[in-house]
Coordinates of C-alpha atoms and ligand atoms in Angstrom, one line a residue:
M1134 CA -13.6 49.1 82.3
R1135 CA -15.5 49.6 85.5
I1136 CA -17.3 46.3 86.1
G1137 CA -20.2 46.2 88.6
V1138 CA -21.3 43.1 90.6
P1139 CA -24.7 43.6 92.1
K1140 CA -26.0 41.3 94.9
E1141 CA -28.5 39.0 93.4
T1142 CA -32.1 39.8 94.7
A1143 CA -34.2 36.9 92.9
A1144 CA -35.9 34.8 95.6
G1145 CA -33.7 32.1 96.6
E1146 CA -30.6 33.0 94.5
R1147 CA -27.4 32.6 96.4
R1148 CA -25.1 32.8 93.6
V1149 CA -22.9 35.7 92.8
A1150 CA -21.6 36.6 89.2
L1151 CA -18.0 37.3 90.1
V1152 CA -15.9 35.7 92.8
P1153 CA -12.9 37.1 94.4
E1154 CA -10.5 34.8 92.5
V1155 CA -11.9 36.3 89.1
V1156 CA -12.0 39.7 90.4
A1157 CA -8.2 39.5 91.0
R1158 CA -7.5 38.5 87.6
L1159 CA -9.8 41.3 86.1
V1160 CA -8.1 43.8 88.3
E1161 CA -4.7 42.7 87.2
A1162 CA -5.8 43.0 83.7
G1163 CA -6.6 46.8 84.4
H1164 CA -10.2 46.8 85.1
E1165 CA -11.9 48.4 88.0
V1166 CA -14.4 46.0 89.9
V1167 CA -17.2 47.3 92.1
A1168 CA -18.9 44.8 94.1
E1169 CA -22.1 45.5 96.0
R1170 CA -21.8 45.0 99.7
G1171 CA -22.8 41.4 100.5
A1172 CA -22.9 40.4 97.0
G1173 CA -21.0 37.1 97.6
S1174 CA -21.8 36.5 101.1
A1175 CA -24.7 33.9 100.4
A1176 CA -21.9 31.9 98.4
S1177 CA -19.5 32.2 101.4
F1178 CA -17.4 35.0 99.6
E1179 CA -17.2 37.8 102.1
D1180 CA -16.6 41.5 101.3
G1181 CA -13.1 41.3 102.8
A1182 CA -12.2 38.7 100.0
Y1183 CA -13.3 41.2 97.3
T1184 CA -11.5 44.1 98.8
D1185 CA -8.4 41.8 99.1
A1186 CA -8.8 40.9 95.6
G1187 CA -8.6 44.6 94.5
A1188 CA -12.4 45.4 94.3
Q1189 CA -14.2 48.3 95.9
T1190 CA -17.3 47.5 97.9
S1191 CA -20.1 49.9 97.4
D1192 CA -23.8 50.3 97.3
T1193 CA -23.8 51.7 93.8
V1194 CA -22.9 49.3 91.1
W1195 CA -25.6 49.9 88.6
D1196 CA -23.9 52.8 86.9
A1197 CA -20.9 50.7 85.8
D1198 CA -19.8 50.4 82.2
V1199 CA -20.4 46.7 82.4
V1200 CA -22.9 45.1 84.9
V1201 CA -22.4 41.2 85.5
K1202 CA -25.4 39.3 87.0
V1203 CA -26.4 35.7 87.5
Q1204 CA -30.2 36.2 87.0
K1205 CA -31.9 38.9 84.9
P1206 CA -32.5 42.1 86.6
S1207 CA -35.9 43.2 88.1
A1208 CA -37.6 46.0 86.3
E1209 CA -36.3 48.5 89.0
E1210 CA -32.8 47.3 88.7
A1211 CA -32.9 47.5 84.9
A1212 CA -34.0 51.1 85.2
R1213 CA -30.8 51.8 87.0
L1214 CA -28.7 50.7 84.1
R1215 CA -27.0 53.5 81.9
S1216 CA -27.8 53.9 78.3
G1217 CA -24.9 52.2 76.5
A1218 CA -23.9 50.1 79.4
V1219 CA -23.3 46.4 78.9
L1220 CA -25.2 43.8 80.8
I1221 CA -24.2 40.2 81.2
G1222 CA -26.4 37.4 82.8
F1223 CA -28.9 34.7 82.3
L1224 CA -31.4 37.0 80.6
Q1225 CA -33.9 34.5 79.4
P1226 CA -34.1 35.9 75.9
L1227 CA -36.5 33.1 74.8
T1228 CA -39.1 33.4 77.6
D1229 CA -38.8 36.9 78.8
R1230 CA -39.5 39.1 75.8
E1231 CA -40.9 42.0 78.1
G1232 CA -37.5 42.1 79.9
I1233 CA -35.4 42.1 76.8
D1234 CA -37.6 44.9 75.3
R1235 CA -37.1 46.9 78.3
L1236 CA -33.4 46.7 78.2
A1237 CA -33.5 47.4 74.6
A1238 CA -35.5 50.6 75.1
Q1239 CA -33.1 51.7 77.6
G1240 CA -30.2 51.4 75.1
V1241 CA -28.5 48.6 77.1
V1242 CA -26.2 46.3 75.2
A1243 CA -27.3 43.0 76.8
F1244 CA -25.4 39.6 76.5
A1245 CA -27.4 36.5 77.5
M1246 CA -25.2 33.8 78.9
E1247 CA -27.5 31.1 77.6
S1248 CA -27.3 32.4 74.1
I1249 CA -23.5 32.0 73.8
P1250 CA -23.2 29.5 70.7
R1251 CA -22.1 26.1 72.1
I1252 CA -19.1 25.9 69.8
T1253 CA -15.6 24.7 70.7
R1254 CA -14.1 28.3 70.8
A1255 CA -16.8 29.2 73.4
Q1256 CA -16.5 26.4 75.7
A1257 CA -14.8 28.3 78.5
M1258 CA -17.9 30.7 78.5
D1259 CA -20.6 27.8 78.5
A1260 CA -22.5 28.8 81.7
L1261 CA -25.3 26.4 80.7
S1262 CA -22.8 23.5 80.9
S1263 CA -21.2 24.7 84.1
Q1264 CA -24.4 25.2 85.9
A1265 CA -25.9 22.0 84.5
T1266 CA -22.8 20.1 85.9
V1267 CA -23.7 21.5 89.4
G1268 CA -27.4 20.7 88.9
G1269 CA -26.7 17.1 88.0
Y1270 CA -24.5 16.5 90.8
K1271 CA -26.9 17.9 93.2
A1272 CA -29.8 15.9 91.8
A1273 CA -28.0 12.7 92.3
L1274 CA -27.3 13.6 96.0
I1275 CA -30.9 14.6 96.5
A1276 CA -32.1 11.2 95.2
A1277 CA -29.6 9.5 97.5
D1278 CA -30.8 11.4 100.5
R1279 CA -34.5 10.9 99.9
L1280 CA -34.2 7.1 99.3
P1281 CA -35.2 4.9 102.3
R1282 CA -32.2 2.6 101.3
F1283 CA -28.4 2.6 100.5
L1284 CA -27.1 3.3 97.2
P1285 CA -24.1 1.0 97.2
M1286 CA -24.0 -2.8 97.7
L1287 CA -22.9 -3.6 101.1
T1288 CA -21.9 -6.7 102.7
T1289 CA -22.2 -6.6 106.5
A1290 CA -22.5 -9.1 109.4
A1291 CA -26.2 -8.5 109.2
G1292 CA -26.3 -9.8 105.7
T1293 CA -25.9 -8.4 102.2
V1294 CA -27.6 -5.2 101.1
Q1295 CA -28.4 -4.9 97.3
P1296 CA -27.4 -1.7 95.4
A1297 CA -30.1 0.8 94.6
K1298 CA -31.0 1.1 90.7
V1299 CA -31.1 4.6 89.5
L1300 CA -32.3 5.6 86.1
V1301 CA -31.3 9.0 84.4
I1302 CA -33.4 10.1 81.6
G1303 CA -31.8 12.8 79.5
A1304 CA -28.0 12.4 79.2
G1305 CA -26.8 15.9 78.3
V1306 CA -24.5 17.7 80.6
A1307 CA -26.7 17.4 83.8
G1308 CA -27.6 13.9 83.2
L1309 CA -24.1 12.7 82.5
Q1310 CA -23.0 14.4 85.9
A1311 CA -25.8 12.7 87.6
I1312 CA -25.0 9.4 86.1
A1313 CA -21.3 9.8 87.2
T1314 CA -22.2 10.9 90.7
A1315 CA -24.8 8.1 91.4
R1316 CA -22.1 5.6 90.1
R1317 CA -19.6 7.0 92.5
L1318 CA -22.1 6.5 95.3
G1319 CA -22.3 2.8 94.2
A1320 CA -25.7 2.6 92.6
V1321 CA -26.4 0.6 89.5
V1322 CA -27.1 3.2 86.9
F1323 CA -29.1 3.2 83.6
G1324 CA -29.3 6.2 81.2
F1325 CA -31.4 7.0 78.4
D1326 CA -31.6 9.7 75.8
V1327 CA -33.2 10.2 72.5
R1328 CA -30.0 11.3 70.9
S1329 CA -28.4 7.9 70.0
A1330 CA -24.9 9.4 70.2
V1331 CA -25.2 9.5 73.7
K1332 CA -25.2 5.8 74.4
E1333 CA -21.4 5.6 74.2
Q1334 CA -20.9 8.4 76.7
I1335 CA -23.4 6.7 79.2
E1336 CA -21.3 3.4 78.9
S1337 CA -18.2 5.3 79.3
L1338 CA -19.2 6.3 82.9
G1339 CA -19.9 2.6 83.8
A1340 CA -23.8 3.0 83.3
K1341 CA -25.9 0.9 81.0
F1342 CA -28.0 2.3 78.2
L1343 CA -31.7 1.7 78.6
D1344 CA -33.1 1.0 75.2
L1345 CA -36.6 2.3 75.0
G1346 CA -36.7 1.9 71.2
V1347 CA -37.2 5.7 70.8
K1348 CA -34.8 7.6 68.7
G1349 CA -35.2 11.3 68.1
E1350 CA -33.6 13.7 65.6
E1351 CA -30.6 15.7 66.5
T1352 CA -30.6 19.6 65.5
A1353 CA -27.5 21.1 63.9
G1354 CA -26.7 22.6 67.2
G1355 CA -26.4 19.0 68.8
Y1356 CA -29.6 19.5 70.7
A1357 CA -32.6 17.0 70.7
A1358 CA -35.4 17.8 68.4
E1359 CA -39.0 17.5 69.9
L1360 CA -40.3 14.1 69.5
T1361 CA -43.5 13.5 67.3
P1362 CA -46.7 12.8 69.3
E1363 CA -46.4 9.0 68.1
Q1364 CA -42.8 8.8 69.6
Q1365 CA -43.7 10.7 72.8
A1366 CA -46.5 8.1 73.5
Q1367 CA -44.2 5.2 72.8
Q1368 CA -41.7 6.6 75.1
Q1369 CA -44.2 7.1 77.9
A1370 CA -45.6 3.6 77.4
E1371 CA -42.1 2.1 77.6
L1372 CA -41.3 4.1 80.6
E1373 CA -44.3 3.0 82.4
K1374 CA -43.2 -0.6 81.9
R1375 CA -39.8 -0.1 83.0
L1376 CA -39.9 2.3 85.9
P1377 CA -41.1 -0.1 88.6
D1378 CA -37.7 -1.6 88.3
F1379 CA -35.9 1.5 89.5
D1380 CA -35.5 3.0 93.0
A1381 CA -34.8 6.5 91.8
V1382 CA -35.3 8.4 88.6
I1383 CA -33.5 11.6 87.6
T1384 CA -35.1 13.5 84.7
T1385 CA -33.3 16.2 82.9
A1386 CA -34.8 16.0 79.5
A1387 CA -35.1 19.3 77.8
I1388 CA -35.8 21.1 74.5
P1389 CA -34.3 24.6 74.3
G1390 CA -36.9 27.1 74.5
R1391 CA -39.7 24.8 74.8
P1392 CA -41.7 23.3 77.9
A1393 CA -40.1 20.2 79.1
P1394 CA -41.5 17.2 77.4
K1395 CA -43.7 15.1 79.6
L1396 CA -42.1 11.6 79.8
I1397 CA -43.5 10.2 83.0
P1398 CA -47.4 10.2 83.1
A1399 CA -49.2 9.8 86.5
S1400 CA -49.9 6.2 85.6
A1401 CA -46.3 5.5 85.3
V1402 CA -45.7 6.9 89.0
E1403 CA -48.6 4.8 90.3
A1404 CA -46.6 1.8 88.9
M1405 CA -43.6 2.6 90.9
R1406 CA -42.9 1.1 94.2
P1407 CA -43.3 3.0 97.4
G1408 CA -40.1 4.5 98.6
S1409 CA -39.0 5.3 95.1
V1410 CA -37.9 8.8 94.3
I1411 CA -38.2 11.1 91.2
V1412 CA -35.9 14.1 91.2
D1413 CA -37.2 16.2 88.1
L1414 CA -34.4 18.6 87.1
A1415 CA -36.7 19.7 84.4
A1416 CA -39.2 21.4 87.0
E1417 CA -37.8 24.8 85.8
T1418 CA -39.7 24.4 82.5
G1419 CA -42.7 22.5 83.9
G1420 CA -41.1 19.1 84.5
N1421 CA -40.6 15.8 82.8
C1422 CA -43.1 14.2 85.2
E1423 CA -46.7 14.8 84.9
L1424 CA -47.2 15.2 88.8
T1425 CA -44.1 17.3 89.4
K1426 CA -45.0 20.6 91.3
P1427 CA -42.3 23.0 90.2
G1428 CA -40.6 24.4 93.5
E1429 CA -42.1 21.6 95.5
E1430 CA -41.4 18.3 97.0
I1431 CA -44.3 15.9 97.1
Q1432 CA -45.3 12.5 98.0
T1433 CA -47.9 10.4 96.1
N1434 CA -48.6 6.7 96.8
G1435 CA -45.3 6.6 98.7
V1436 CA -43.3 7.8 95.9
T1437 CA -41.3 11.2 96.5
I1438 CA -41.2 13.6 93.5
V1439 CA -38.8 16.4 93.9
G1440 CA -39.3 19.5 91.9
R1441 CA -37.0 21.9 93.5
L1442 CA -35.9 24.8 91.3
N1443 CA -32.5 26.4 90.8
L1444 CA -30.4 23.6 92.2
P1445 CA -27.1 25.3 91.3
S1446 CA -28.0 28.1 93.8
E1447 CA -28.1 25.2 96.4
M1448 CA -24.1 24.7 95.8
P1449 CA -23.5 28.5 95.5
F1450 CA -19.7 28.4 96.2
H1451 CA -18.6 26.3 93.2
A1452 CA -21.6 27.2 91.1
S1453 CA -20.5 31.0 91.3
Q1454 CA -16.8 30.1 90.8
L1455 CA -17.6 28.2 87.6
Y1456 CA -20.1 31.0 86.5
A1457 CA -17.5 33.7 87.3
R1458 CA -14.9 32.0 85.1
N1459 CA -17.5 31.7 82.3
V1460 CA -18.3 35.5 82.6
Q1461 CA -14.5 36.3 82.7
A1462 CA -14.0 34.4 79.4
L1463 CA -16.8 36.3 77.8
L1464 CA -15.5 39.7 79.1
N1465 CA -11.9 38.6 77.6
H1466 CA -13.6 38.0 74.4
L1467 CA -15.6 41.3 74.4
A1468 CA -12.7 43.3 75.6
P1469 CA -9.6 41.5 74.5
E1470 CA -7.3 44.6 74.9
G1471 CA -9.0 45.8 78.1
S1472 CA -11.8 48.0 76.5
L1473 CA -14.8 46.9 74.6
V1474 CA -14.5 46.0 71.0
L1475 CA -17.9 44.8 69.8
D1476 CA -17.6 42.9 66.6
F1477 CA -20.9 41.8 65.5
D1478 CA -19.5 39.7 62.7
D1479 CA -18.1 37.4 65.3
E1480 CA -20.3 34.4 66.0
I1481 CA -19.9 34.4 69.7
T1482 CA -20.6 38.2 70.1
A1483 CA -23.6 38.3 67.7
G1484 CA -25.0 35.2 69.3
A1485 CA -25.0 36.1 72.7
C1486 CA -25.9 39.8 72.1
V1487 CA -29.8 40.0 72.7
T1488 CA -30.1 44.0 72.7
R1489 CA -27.8 46.6 71.2
R1490 CA -27.9 50.1 70.4
E1491 CA -28.3 51.1 66.5
E1492 CA -24.8 52.7 66.4
T1493 CA -22.9 49.8 68.0
Ligands
NAD1049 P1 -30.4 20.1 77.5 O1 -30.4 20.6 78.8 O2 -31.1 21.0 76.4 O3 -31.3 18.7 77.3 C1 -30.9 17.7 78.3 C2 -31.0 16.3 77.4 O4 -32.2 15.9 77.4 C3 -30.3 16.2 76.2 O5 -29.2 15.3 76.1 C4 -31.5 15.9 75.2 O6 -31.0 15.1 74.1 C5 -32.4 15.2 76.1 N1 -33.7 15.1 75.7 C6 -34.7 15.9 75.1 N2 -35.8 15.3 74.8 C7 -35.7 14.0 75.5 C8 -36.6 13.0 75.5 N3 -37.9 13.0 75.1 N4 -36.3 11.9 76.2 C9 -35.0 11.7 76.8 N5 -34.1 12.7 76.7 C10 -34.4 13.7 76.0 O7 -29.0 19.5 76.8 P2 -27.6 20.0 77.3 O8 -27.3 19.3 78.3 O9 -27.5 21.5 77.5 O10 -26.6 19.8 76.0 C11 -27.3 19.2 74.8 C12 -26.2 18.9 73.8 O11 -25.2 20.1 73.6 C13 -25.2 17.7 74.0 O12 -25.1 17.2 72.7 C14 -24.0 18.3 74.4 O13 -22.9 17.5 74.1 C15 -24.0 19.5 73.6 N6 -23.1 20.5 74.1 C16 -22.1 21.0 73.4 C17 -21.1 21.9 74.0 C18 -20.0 22.4 73.1 O14 -19.7 21.8 72.1 N7 -19.4 23.5 73.6 C19 -21.2 22.3 75.2 C20 -22.3 21.9 76.2 C21 -23.1 20.9 75.5

């Protein structure tokens, strides 16, 4: 198969869908890979590394059999895809109906990385998890950087410094990575999630579970179900009482396909100590804090609220490397013998496919 790797064009996007290490494996498996000139340069993968790995570099990658992307293509890019071509990327099928309809009208067979079922067999393809790992790590580093204090306890000739207290709300993949990173930096860490099964995972990382007395339901897929309005009000009230104890709060709470639940009302931010920091990883879907401004970093009453978007793109080398391995695992699944065999009775293929031609 001829696999095309365009340079990402979405604002601020520095990742690339295939890195040279993965290109070499695909070429070895008999595929032809064409990378757009400069495709990986923002992630520190130069064109020479792609050609060394066996790829061609070219300006025309959109006519390939399979086009692999990180972000969904723009309308203009999508128009360059061939009818019958396969497209792989974060295509936002739950929120970008127009984009998906456009691909369908063009006869593109599109696979959304976020729609791959999160079953054991598909773990190697789980790009939501690989990118959430990067986001959670980076969120802890941002919190540490913005705090006007140390994270670890220090004993110095000038006296002892008490460790910072960090709270991580939402202990899925990103939250657990944020907990682990803040722990390694020496903070005293607490975690909270509405899924009670997570308590043990939080504790296994050396953090404490903050009991807010709110327990949500879990869906069959292992995700949290949306809280009832009463539960949400209870969670907000409890957090308002507890937040002044913490120096940094990292929020990652999400419900797939829904706006982020509002957990921290403005009144709770007001109650926090000056110098405290909130890093809101849920800013992508509106934010867990009422005052978060997606894409911005603001200060209010001495509290810094970081609503930066697309944190994985801020660590593009490893984010791309992990993503590329996820893409390779999906390609191996769709083309186990080297050419595409799309079996729509298969749970992974059917789950990930968001547009297909009638005859496929
Ligand atoms: P996510 O990004 O959708 O949500 C992040 C976290 O927010 C979740 O842990 C969720 O429970 C929590 N949350 C939602 N509402 C909340 C609220 N009001 N207050 C506090 N927390 C709230 O989730 P994710 O990190 O992508 O993964 C969620 C689940 O999927 C986990 O159970 C994880 O173990 C599971 N998972 C399974 C696989 C697999 O089997 N292959 C892979 C990855 C993740």
